[in-house]
Amino acid sequence: MHRNNKYIAEDLKFSNQTLEEMKLNSKKFYLAIRNRRSVRDFEEKKFDIQIIKNALLAAGTAPNGANLQPWHFVVIKNSKLKKKIRQAAEKEEEDFYNKKAPQEWLRALQPLGTNSSKEFLETAPYLIAVFEKKYTIDKKQKIKNYYVKESVGIATGILISCLHFSGLAMLTHTPSPMTFLNKLLKRPFNEKPFVLLVVGFPKKESKIPKFAKKKKDLNEILTII
Ligand SMILES: Cc1cc2nc3c(=O)[nH]c(=O)nc-3n(C[C@H](O)[C@H](O)[C@H](O)COP(=O)(O)O)c2cc1C
């Protein structure tokens, strides 16, 4: 069934798995993705940027509002720029931890043991700044984008899954506010920083907070009607 003459017949590349294969593969994906952990101590070890590019190609396939693809990604590998980002992020984080953060938020963060020091922004080989585009500017015209946060969130989820699947560790970092990224990365005003992903290999002695490993049981997050 086609909807109108703008639809094309394309071989939808479904994999035609048996029910058994489908069950096995969904379980395999879960077993792989449940090992993803936010890492906060990185080796300085570099790796081929192609892995990041492949993960970004995957992110770019995300479902999104009206296929307007309201995202932009900046990969930062330059050490001087990483240092500047660290300095700017630490300044915001000092303000956050010492002045701006409500007690309730600080209490929620306590089990993570995080503070304003962000050494990982310099040691990790790559940072990926994800930007959301509220609107696109095309030939000086403003084109409104739809479901921007939802779309960029889904794209970022695919990006994180692909990085993990490729054997990389990462952290979702959100120094608040992140507007300094527009200035340092020379991004236009129609783009807003969404998250800053820190990507690399974990330090051997890197530990993760016990608290973060505990995920809700299925019966806590699921209702089947
Ligand atoms: C939108 C978002 C923002 C986050 N910001 C930070 C951050 O700024 N600093 C940090 O150390 N962790 C940050 N995290 C990581 C969370 O603390 C972490 O995902 C959570 O504790 C669960 O741990 P896990 O990722 O190891 O499962 C962020 C995660 C998300 C999804």
Short mmCIF file of C-alpha atoms and ligand atoms in Angstrom, two decimals:
data_model
loop_
_atom_site.label_atom_id
_atom_site.label_comp_id
_atom_site.label_asym_id
_atom_site.label_seq_id
_atom_site.Cartn_x
_atom_site.Cartn_y
_atom_site.Cartn_z
CA MET A 1 0.00 0.00 0.00
CA HIS A 2 1.41 3.40 -0.90
CA ARG A 3 0.20 6.66 0.63
CA ASN A 4 0.67 9.05 -2.28
CA ASN A 5 2.87 9.53 -5.32
CA LYS A 6 5.73 10.85 -3.17
CA TYR A 7 6.25 7.38 -1.74
CA ILE A 8 8.78 5.11 -3.41
CA ALA A 9 8.92 1.35 -3.46
CA GLU A 10 12.09 0.40 -1.67
CA ASP A 11 13.28 -2.90 -0.39
CA LEU A 12 12.88 -2.26 3.33
CA LYS A 13 15.90 -4.05 4.62
CA PHE A 14 14.21 -6.04 7.36
CA SER A 15 16.25 -9.03 8.35
CA ASN A 16 13.49 -11.65 8.25
CA GLN A 17 14.60 -13.43 11.39
CA THR A 18 12.81 -16.39 12.89
CA LEU A 19 11.05 -15.79 16.18
CA GLU A 20 13.83 -17.68 17.97
CA GLU A 21 16.49 -15.48 16.36
CA MET A 22 14.51 -12.38 17.26
CA LYS A 23 14.33 -13.42 20.90
CA LEU A 24 18.01 -14.30 20.97
CA ASN A 25 19.07 -11.04 19.30
CA SER A 26 16.96 -8.82 21.55
CA LYS A 27 18.51 -10.60 24.56
CA LYS A 28 22.01 -10.26 23.06
CA PHE A 29 21.52 -6.53 22.58
CA TYR A 30 20.29 -6.13 26.14
CA LEU A 31 23.23 -8.14 27.53
CA ALA A 32 25.65 -5.93 25.56
CA ILE A 33 24.07 -2.58 26.35
CA ARG A 34 23.63 -3.29 30.05
CA ASN A 35 27.42 -3.23 30.35
CA ARG A 36 27.52 0.41 29.33
CA ARG A 37 28.69 2.56 32.24
CA SER A 38 29.43 6.25 32.55
CA VAL A 39 33.19 6.52 32.89
CA ARG A 40 34.94 9.54 34.43
CA ASP A 41 38.63 8.56 34.18
CA PHE A 42 40.10 8.14 30.72
CA GLU A 43 43.39 6.93 29.24
CA GLU A 44 45.09 9.40 26.91
CA LYS A 45 45.25 6.60 24.32
CA LYS A 46 44.13 7.72 20.86
CA PHE A 47 42.18 5.71 18.28
CA ASP A 48 41.04 5.99 14.67
CA ILE A 49 38.49 8.80 14.28
CA GLN A 50 36.64 6.62 11.74
CA ILE A 51 35.01 4.82 14.69
CA ILE A 52 33.52 8.13 15.82
CA LYS A 53 32.47 8.95 12.26
CA ASN A 54 30.67 5.59 11.96
CA ALA A 55 28.88 6.22 15.27
CA LEU A 56 27.82 9.65 13.99
CA LEU A 57 26.57 8.12 10.74
CA ALA A 58 24.47 5.81 12.93
CA ALA A 59 23.21 8.77 14.97
CA GLY A 60 22.24 10.55 11.75
CA THR A 61 19.82 7.72 10.89
CA ALA A 62 17.64 8.47 13.94
CA PRO A 63 13.92 8.98 13.51
CA ASN A 64 13.22 12.70 13.84
CA GLY A 65 10.51 15.31 13.46
CA ALA A 66 9.53 15.68 9.76
CA ASN A 67 12.99 14.38 8.76
CA LEU A 68 14.46 17.85 9.32
CA GLN A 69 17.38 16.25 11.24
CA PRO A 70 17.76 19.07 13.75
CA TRP A 71 21.25 18.26 14.99
CA HIS A 72 24.89 19.12 14.52
CA PHE A 73 27.91 17.33 15.98
CA VAL A 74 31.37 18.77 16.64
CA VAL A 75 34.22 16.35 17.34
CA ILE A 76 37.03 17.94 19.33
CA LYS A 77 40.45 16.31 19.20
CA ASN A 78 42.66 19.41 19.46
CA SER A 79 44.43 19.48 22.86
CA LYS A 80 44.43 23.27 23.19
CA LEU A 81 40.70 23.41 22.52
CA LYS A 82 40.04 20.58 24.99
CA LYS A 83 41.96 22.56 27.62
CA LYS A 84 39.84 25.66 26.93
CA ILE A 85 36.66 23.58 27.18
CA ARG A 86 37.85 22.14 30.50
CA GLN A 87 38.60 25.61 31.88
CA ALA A 88 35.20 26.96 30.82
CA ALA A 89 33.33 23.86 32.08
CA GLU A 90 35.11 23.91 35.44
CA LYS A 91 34.21 27.57 35.89
CA GLU A 92 30.51 26.77 35.36
CA GLU A 93 30.73 23.67 37.52
CA GLU A 94 32.36 25.58 40.41
CA ASP A 95 29.44 28.01 40.28
CA PHE A 96 27.02 25.12 40.11
CA TYR A 97 28.41 23.12 43.04
CA ASN A 98 29.16 26.13 45.26
CA LYS A 99 26.34 28.56 44.48
CA LYS A 100 23.64 27.67 41.98
CA ALA A 101 22.68 24.04 42.63
CA PRO A 102 19.63 23.54 44.85
CA GLN A 103 20.30 21.32 47.91
CA GLU A 104 17.94 18.68 46.50
CA TRP A 105 20.02 18.36 43.32
CA LEU A 106 23.29 18.20 45.28
CA ARG A 107 21.78 15.45 47.45
CA ALA A 108 20.84 13.47 44.30
CA LEU A 109 24.39 13.82 42.98
CA GLN A 110 26.06 12.84 46.25
CA PRO A 111 26.24 9.07 45.57
CA LEU A 112 28.10 9.82 42.31
CA GLY A 113 30.80 11.70 44.20
CA THR A 114 31.24 14.16 41.34
CA ASN A 115 32.66 17.66 41.86
CA SER A 116 33.77 20.62 39.75
CA SER A 117 37.03 19.00 38.62
CA LYS A 118 36.74 17.77 35.01
CA GLU A 119 40.16 16.35 34.14
CA PHE A 120 38.53 13.93 31.69
CA LEU A 121 37.81 16.82 29.34
CA GLU A 122 41.55 17.00 28.65
CA THR A 123 42.62 13.36 28.96
CA ALA A 124 39.94 11.70 26.78
CA PRO A 125 41.07 11.63 23.12
CA TYR A 126 37.75 12.89 21.73
CA LEU A 127 34.87 15.05 22.88
CA ILE A 128 31.66 15.15 20.88
CA ALA A 129 29.54 18.26 21.33
CA VAL A 130 25.94 17.55 20.31
CA PHE A 131 23.94 20.61 19.27
CA GLU A 132 20.17 20.88 18.84
CA LYS A 133 18.87 23.19 16.13
CA LYS A 134 15.62 24.91 17.09
CA TYR A 135 15.44 26.06 13.50
CA THR A 136 17.58 25.78 10.38
CA ILE A 137 18.75 28.76 8.36
CA ASP A 138 18.60 28.08 4.64
CA LYS A 139 19.30 30.86 2.13
CA LYS A 140 18.76 33.36 4.96
CA GLN A 141 15.30 31.83 5.65
CA LYS A 142 14.36 30.48 9.05
CA ILE A 143 12.93 26.95 8.82
CA LYS A 144 11.31 25.75 12.01
CA ASN A 145 12.26 22.30 13.28
CA TYR A 146 9.85 20.04 15.17
CA TYR A 147 10.28 17.73 18.15
CA VAL A 148 13.85 18.95 18.45
CA LYS A 149 14.66 17.60 21.94
CA GLU A 150 13.02 14.24 21.24
CA SER A 151 14.88 13.87 17.92
CA VAL A 152 18.27 14.88 19.29
CA GLY A 153 17.74 12.65 22.35
CA ILE A 154 17.05 9.64 20.14
CA ALA A 155 20.06 10.41 17.91
CA THR A 156 22.28 10.73 20.98
CA GLY A 157 20.97 7.39 22.29
CA ILE A 158 21.92 5.68 19.03
CA LEU A 159 25.32 7.42 19.12
CA ILE A 160 26.00 6.23 22.67
CA SER A 161 24.86 2.68 21.82
CA CYS A 162 27.14 2.56 18.78
CA LEU A 163 30.13 3.87 20.75
CA HIS A 164 29.55 1.20 23.39
CA PHE A 165 29.03 -1.51 20.75
CA SER A 166 32.37 -0.43 19.20
CA GLY A 167 34.20 -1.01 22.49
CA LEU A 168 34.51 2.60 23.62
CA ALA A 169 33.70 4.10 26.99
CA MET A 170 31.97 7.42 27.37
CA LEU A 171 30.45 9.97 29.68
CA THR A 172 27.44 12.19 29.04
CA HIS A 173 28.56 15.52 30.44
CA THR A 174 26.36 18.59 30.86
CA PRO A 175 28.15 21.50 32.52
CA SER A 176 25.41 24.00 33.14
CA PRO A 177 25.01 26.31 31.26
CA MET A 178 26.91 25.11 28.17
CA THR A 179 26.66 28.28 26.08
CA PHE A 180 30.48 28.62 26.21
CA LEU A 181 30.53 25.79 23.63
CA ASN A 182 28.95 28.04 20.97
CA LYS A 183 31.77 30.53 21.42
CA LEU A 184 34.66 28.08 21.63
CA LEU A 185 33.39 25.89 18.77
CA LYS A 186 32.19 28.83 16.66
CA ARG A 187 28.65 27.48 16.32
CA PRO A 188 25.81 29.80 15.22
CA PHE A 189 23.08 31.14 17.53
CA ASN A 190 20.37 28.82 16.15
CA GLU A 191 22.26 25.90 17.69
CA LYS A 192 22.04 25.07 21.38
CA PRO A 193 24.43 22.65 23.14
CA PHE A 194 22.54 19.48 24.08
CA VAL A 195 25.24 17.30 25.68
CA LEU A 196 28.99 16.96 25.60
CA LEU A 197 30.09 13.34 25.17
CA VAL A 198 33.53 12.35 26.44
CA VAL A 199 34.85 9.34 24.53
CA GLY A 200 37.82 7.03 24.94
CA PHE A 201 39.16 4.09 26.93
CA PRO A 202 38.68 3.86 30.68
CA LYS A 203 41.75 4.03 32.90
CA LYS A 204 42.62 0.59 34.28
CA GLU A 205 42.01 1.79 37.83
CA SER A 206 38.79 3.57 36.82
CA LYS A 207 35.88 2.77 39.11
CA ILE A 208 32.18 3.39 38.74
CA PRO A 209 29.77 4.42 41.48
CA LYS A 210 28.05 1.37 42.98
CA PHE A 211 24.79 3.31 42.98
CA ALA A 212 24.81 3.84 39.18
CA LYS A 213 24.91 0.10 38.47
CA LYS A 214 21.55 -0.49 40.12
CA LYS A 215 18.89 -0.29 37.43
CA LYS A 216 15.16 -0.57 38.06
CA ASP A 217 13.56 -3.95 37.56
CA LEU A 218 11.33 -4.44 34.55
CA ASN A 219 8.22 -4.57 36.72
CA GLU A 220 9.08 -1.08 38.03
CA ILE A 221 9.39 0.50 34.58
CA LEU A 222 6.85 -1.49 32.57
CA THR A 223 3.09 -1.77 32.37
CA ILE A 224 1.56 -4.15 29.86
CA ILE A 225 -2.13 -3.58 29.30
C1 LIG B 1 21.51 14.16 30.18
C2 LIG B 1 22.56 13.61 31.09
C3 LIG B 1 23.45 14.47 31.69
C4 LIG B 1 24.49 13.98 32.50
N1 LIG B 1 25.41 14.85 33.01
C5 LIG B 1 26.44 14.37 33.71
C6 LIG B 1 27.47 15.25 34.14
O1 LIG B 1 27.46 16.45 33.87
N2 LIG B 1 28.50 14.74 34.87
C7 LIG B 1 28.58 13.40 35.17
O2 LIG B 1 29.53 13.00 35.83
N3 LIG B 1 27.62 12.54 34.76
C8 LIG B 1 26.58 12.98 34.02
N4 LIG B 1 25.62 12.10 33.54
C9 LIG B 1 25.77 10.66 33.77
C10 LIG B 1 24.82 10.12 34.82
O3 LIG B 1 25.25 10.50 36.11
C11 LIG B 1 24.77 8.60 34.69
O4 LIG B 1 24.26 8.26 33.41
C12 LIG B 1 23.91 7.94 35.76
O5 LIG B 1 24.48 8.12 37.04
C13 LIG B 1 23.73 6.44 35.51
O6 LIG B 1 24.99 5.80 35.43
P1 LIG B 1 25.42 4.94 34.15
O7 LIG B 1 25.46 5.88 32.98
O8 LIG B 1 26.78 4.39 34.49
O9 LIG B 1 24.39 3.88 33.96
C14 LIG B 1 24.59 12.58 32.74
C15 LIG B 1 23.67 11.72 32.12
C16 LIG B 1 22.68 12.21 31.31
C17 LIG B 1 21.73 11.26 30.62
#
